[in-house]
Amino acid sequence: PHVLCCLVCRHGFCPTLDAAPAGVGREVAVTVKELASEQRSASAVKTGLASARDELAAAQKELRRSDCDILRRAQQAKRDIKAAERMADEAKHAARAECEWRIGEMRATMQAELREQLDALQISMEAEARRADAAEA
């Protein structure tokens, strides 16, 4: 029972075995102390392992969160690019329509000016022809 007492309560010493006479009892006491020391070491390793697992789990969780953030930002960037492309297409179509309208306006203005010039030239030619007819007669 005193050996189990030392192992269970983990004092690291056993009053019964520490008081045992030299010899076999003393060797058992040393072995029990070594076993208790190894159990404490194993317990410390288990605690360290549990802590390392917790840290790994936290790091993995942070990595997943970071990956999700990166993915979310990439998706938003993709949406932003598509929106910018749509806006550029709309601006291009609007600019083309504006240019076509201006070209139409300039064409109409030029045609009107050419008609006026043609009318003036025709009037001038008719007047010249009348003068020529009057000079012959």
PDB file of C-alpha atoms in Angstrom:
ATOM      1  CA  PRO A   1       0.000   0.000   0.000  1.00  0.00           C
ATOM      2  CA  HIS A   2       2.841   2.433   0.750  1.00  0.00           C
ATOM      3  CA  VAL A   3       4.217   1.976  -2.830  1.00  0.00           C
ATOM      4  CA  LEU A   4       0.786   2.726  -4.271  1.00  0.00           C
ATOM      5  CA  CYS A   5       0.552   5.728  -1.971  1.00  0.00           C
ATOM      6  CA  CYS A   6       3.728   7.165  -3.486  1.00  0.00           C
ATOM      7  CA  LEU A   7       2.559   6.444  -7.024  1.00  0.00           C
ATOM      8  CA  VAL A   8      -0.942   7.777  -6.514  1.00  0.00           C
ATOM      9  CA  CYS A   9      -0.173  10.916  -4.566  1.00  0.00           C
ATOM     10  CA  ARG A  10       3.167  11.493  -6.344  1.00  0.00           C
ATOM     11  CA  HIS A  11       4.928  12.957  -3.386  1.00  0.00           C
ATOM     12  CA  GLY A  12       8.237  11.760  -4.717  1.00  0.00           C
ATOM     13  CA  PHE A  13       9.046  10.204  -1.374  1.00  0.00           C
ATOM     14  CA  CYS A  14       7.605   7.474   0.760  1.00  0.00           C
ATOM     15  CA  PRO A  15       8.021   7.688   4.529  1.00  0.00           C
ATOM     16  CA  THR A  16       7.729   3.927   4.835  1.00  0.00           C
ATOM     17  CA  LEU A  17      10.351   3.112   2.196  1.00  0.00           C
ATOM     18  CA  ASP A  18      12.645   5.973   3.150  1.00  0.00           C
ATOM     19  CA  ALA A  19      12.800   4.516   6.644  1.00  0.00           C
ATOM     20  CA  ALA A  20      13.476   0.960   5.382  1.00  0.00           C
ATOM     21  CA  PRO A  21      16.800  -0.655   6.285  1.00  0.00           C
ATOM     22  CA  ALA A  22      19.567  -0.885   3.696  1.00  0.00           C
ATOM     23  CA  GLY A  23      19.324  -3.768   1.293  1.00  0.00           C
ATOM     24  CA  VAL A  24      16.430  -5.032  -0.760  1.00  0.00           C
ATOM     25  CA  GLY A  25      13.896  -2.633   0.692  1.00  0.00           C
ATOM     26  CA  ARG A  26      16.218   0.219  -0.085  1.00  0.00           C
ATOM     27  CA  GLU A  27      16.554  -0.904  -3.734  1.00  0.00           C
ATOM     28  CA  VAL A  28      12.786  -1.136  -4.006  1.00  0.00           C
ATOM     29  CA  ALA A  29      12.539   2.361  -2.575  1.00  0.00           C
ATOM     30  CA  VAL A  30      15.022   3.699  -5.147  1.00  0.00           C
ATOM     31  CA  THR A  31      13.173   1.904  -7.950  1.00  0.00           C
ATOM     32  CA  VAL A  32       9.856   3.293  -6.751  1.00  0.00           C
ATOM     33  CA  LYS A  33      11.347   6.789  -6.618  1.00  0.00           C
ATOM     34  CA  GLU A  34      12.718   6.394 -10.141  1.00  0.00           C
ATOM     35  CA  LEU A  35       9.349   5.150 -11.341  1.00  0.00           C
ATOM     36  CA  ALA A  36       7.611   8.076  -9.677  1.00  0.00           C
ATOM     37  CA  SER A  37      10.136  10.461 -11.289  1.00  0.00           C
ATOM     38  CA  GLU A  38       9.549   8.882 -14.688  1.00  0.00           C
ATOM     39  CA  GLN A  39       5.805   9.189 -14.190  1.00  0.00           C
ATOM     40  CA  ARG A  40       6.183  12.865 -13.372  1.00  0.00           C
ATOM     41  CA  SER A  41       8.359  13.279 -16.463  1.00  0.00           C
ATOM     42  CA  ALA A  42       5.789  11.419 -18.581  1.00  0.00           C
ATOM     43  CA  SER A  43       3.047  13.609 -17.128  1.00  0.00           C
ATOM     44  CA  ALA A  44       5.059  16.724 -17.994  1.00  0.00           C
ATOM     45  CA  VAL A  45       5.596  15.395 -21.541  1.00  0.00           C
ATOM     46  CA  LYS A  46       1.845  14.688 -21.846  1.00  0.00           C
ATOM     47  CA  THR A  47       1.096  18.212 -20.647  1.00  0.00           C
ATOM     48  CA  GLY A  48       3.584  19.623 -23.143  1.00  0.00           C
ATOM     49  CA  LEU A  49       2.097  17.475 -25.898  1.00  0.00           C
ATOM     50  CA  ALA A  50      -1.414  18.644 -25.044  1.00  0.00           C
ATOM     51  CA  SER A  51      -0.196  22.238 -25.084  1.00  0.00           C
ATOM     52  CA  ALA A  52       1.511  21.685 -28.449  1.00  0.00           C
ATOM     53  CA  ARG A  53      -1.695  20.141 -29.825  1.00  0.00           C
ATOM     54  CA  ASP A  54      -3.674  23.140 -28.594  1.00  0.00           C
ATOM     55  CA  GLU A  55      -1.187  25.495 -30.235  1.00  0.00           C
ATOM     56  CA  LEU A  56      -1.342  23.486 -33.469  1.00  0.00           C
ATOM     57  CA  ALA A  57      -5.136  23.556 -33.423  1.00  0.00           C
ATOM     58  CA  ALA A  58      -5.091  27.319 -32.832  1.00  0.00           C
ATOM     59  CA  ALA A  59      -2.568  27.804 -35.638  1.00  0.00           C
ATOM     60  CA  GLN A  60      -4.649  25.668 -38.009  1.00  0.00           C
ATOM     61  CA  LYS A  61      -7.764  27.622 -37.076  1.00  0.00           C
ATOM     62  CA  GLU A  62      -5.936  30.906 -37.712  1.00  0.00           C
ATOM     63  CA  LEU A  63      -4.634  29.537 -41.025  1.00  0.00           C
ATOM     64  CA  ARG A  64      -8.152  28.541 -42.076  1.00  0.00           C
ATOM     65  CA  ARG A  65      -9.416  31.985 -41.065  1.00  0.00           C
ATOM     66  CA  SER A  66      -6.567  33.599 -42.987  1.00  0.00           C
ATOM     67  CA  ASP A  67      -7.249  31.369 -46.013  1.00  0.00           C
ATOM     68  CA  CYS A  68     -10.928  32.312 -45.866  1.00  0.00           C
ATOM     69  CA  ASP A  69     -10.019  36.005 -45.669  1.00  0.00           C
ATOM     70  CA  ILE A  70      -7.671  35.662 -48.642  1.00  0.00           C
ATOM     71  CA  LEU A  71     -10.315  33.789 -50.620  1.00  0.00           C
ATOM     72  CA  ARG A  72     -12.945  36.393 -49.724  1.00  0.00           C
ATOM     73  CA  ARG A  73     -10.625  39.218 -50.803  1.00  0.00           C
ATOM     74  CA  ALA A  74      -9.780  37.403 -54.046  1.00  0.00           C
ATOM     75  CA  GLN A  75     -13.467  36.896 -54.817  1.00  0.00           C
ATOM     76  CA  GLN A  76     -14.163  40.573 -54.082  1.00  0.00           C
ATOM     77  CA  ALA A  77     -11.269  41.597 -56.310  1.00  0.00           C
ATOM     78  CA  LYS A  78     -12.677  39.393 -59.082  1.00  0.00           C
ATOM     79  CA  ARG A  79     -16.089  41.052 -58.696  1.00  0.00           C
ATOM     80  CA  ASP A  80     -14.446  44.492 -58.698  1.00  0.00           C
ATOM     81  CA  ILE A  81     -12.546  43.648 -61.893  1.00  0.00           C
ATOM     82  CA  LYS A  82     -15.736  42.480 -63.617  1.00  0.00           C
ATOM     83  CA  ALA A  83     -17.537  45.652 -62.518  1.00  0.00           C
ATOM     84  CA  ALA A  84     -14.653  47.787 -63.810  1.00  0.00           C
ATOM     85  CA  GLU A  85     -14.726  45.901 -67.127  1.00  0.00           C
ATOM     86  CA  ARG A  86     -18.476  46.506 -67.415  1.00  0.00           C
ATOM     87  CA  MET A  87     -17.991  50.188 -66.651  1.00  0.00           C
ATOM     88  CA  ALA A  88     -15.211  50.408 -69.250  1.00  0.00           C
ATOM     89  CA  ASP A  89     -17.453  48.727 -71.852  1.00  0.00           C
ATOM     90  CA  GLU A  90     -20.297  51.115 -71.027  1.00  0.00           C
ATOM     91  CA  ALA A  91     -17.953  54.106 -71.276  1.00  0.00           C
ATOM     92  CA  LYS A  92     -16.599  52.815 -74.592  1.00  0.00           C
ATOM     93  CA  HIS A  93     -20.121  52.393 -75.994  1.00  0.00           C
ATOM     94  CA  ALA A  94     -21.148  55.818 -74.717  1.00  0.00           C
ATOM     95  CA  ALA A  95     -18.034  57.402 -76.251  1.00  0.00           C
ATOM     96  CA  ARG A  96     -18.685  55.620 -79.556  1.00  0.00           C
ATOM     97  CA  ALA A  97     -22.302  56.793 -79.559  1.00  0.00           C
ATOM     98  CA  GLU A  98     -21.156  60.351 -78.774  1.00  0.00           C
ATOM     99  CA  CYS A  99     -18.618  60.223 -81.615  1.00  0.00           C
ATOM    100  CA  GLU A 100     -21.167  58.843 -84.055  1.00  0.00           C
ATOM    101  CA  TRP A 101     -23.648  61.573 -83.079  1.00  0.00           C
ATOM    102  CA  ARG A 102     -21.006  64.292 -83.512  1.00  0.00           C
ATOM    103  CA  ILE A 103     -19.977  62.843 -86.881  1.00  0.00           C
ATOM    104  CA  GLY A 104     -23.632  62.863 -87.929  1.00  0.00           C
ATOM    105  CA  GLU A 105     -23.990  66.480 -86.801  1.00  0.00           C
ATOM    106  CA  MET A 106     -20.819  67.503 -88.675  1.00  0.00           C
ATOM    107  CA  ARG A 107     -21.974  65.646 -91.795  1.00  0.00           C
ATOM    108  CA  ALA A 108     -25.342  67.406 -91.689  1.00  0.00           C
ATOM    109  CA  THR A 109     -23.643  70.785 -91.205  1.00  0.00           C
ATOM    110  CA  MET A 110     -21.225  70.132 -94.088  1.00  0.00           C
ATOM    111  CA  GLN A 111     -24.069  69.012 -96.364  1.00  0.00           C
ATOM    112  CA  ALA A 112     -26.041  72.162 -95.535  1.00  0.00           C
ATOM    113  CA  GLU A 113     -22.993  74.328 -96.239  1.00  0.00           C
ATOM    114  CA  LEU A 114     -22.316  72.497 -99.517  1.00  0.00           C
ATOM    115  CA  ARG A 115     -25.965  72.950-100.580  1.00  0.00           C
ATOM    116  CA  GLU A 116     -25.724  76.684 -99.871  1.00  0.00           C
ATOM    117  CA  GLN A 117     -22.491  76.911-101.862  1.00  0.00           C
ATOM    118  CA  LEU A 118     -24.010  74.848-104.676  1.00  0.00           C
ATOM    119  CA  ASP A 119     -27.115  77.035-104.714  1.00  0.00           C
ATOM    120  CA  ALA A 120     -24.946  80.181-104.809  1.00  0.00           C
ATOM    121  CA  LEU A 121     -22.833  78.698-107.616  1.00  0.00           C
ATOM    122  CA  GLN A 122     -25.949  77.720-109.571  1.00  0.00           C
ATOM    123  CA  ILE A 123     -27.404  81.224-109.199  1.00  0.00           C
ATOM    124  CA  SER A 124     -24.081  82.693-110.285  1.00  0.00           C
ATOM    125  CA  MET A 125     -23.909  80.380-113.345  1.00  0.00           C
ATOM    126  CA  GLU A 126     -27.495  81.209-114.327  1.00  0.00           C
ATOM    127  CA  ALA A 127     -26.716  84.919-114.062  1.00  0.00           C
ATOM    128  CA  GLU A 128     -23.551  84.419-116.175  1.00  0.00           C
ATOM    129  CA  ALA A 129     -25.570  82.516-118.774  1.00  0.00           C
ATOM    130  CA  ARG A 130     -28.181  85.295-118.944  1.00  0.00           C
ATOM    131  CA  ARG A 131     -25.427  87.877-119.407  1.00  0.00           C
ATOM    132  CA  ALA A 132     -23.904  85.768-122.167  1.00  0.00           C
ATOM    133  CA  ASP A 133     -27.317  85.418-123.844  1.00  0.00           C
ATOM    134  CA  ALA A 134     -27.916  89.149-123.493  1.00  0.00           C
ATOM    135  CA  ALA A 135     -24.489  89.922-124.974  1.00  0.00           C
ATOM    136  CA  GLU A 136     -25.205  87.728-128.024  1.00  0.00           C
ATOM    137  CA  ALA A 137     -28.573  89.251-128.650  1.00  0.00           C
TER     138      ALA A 137
END
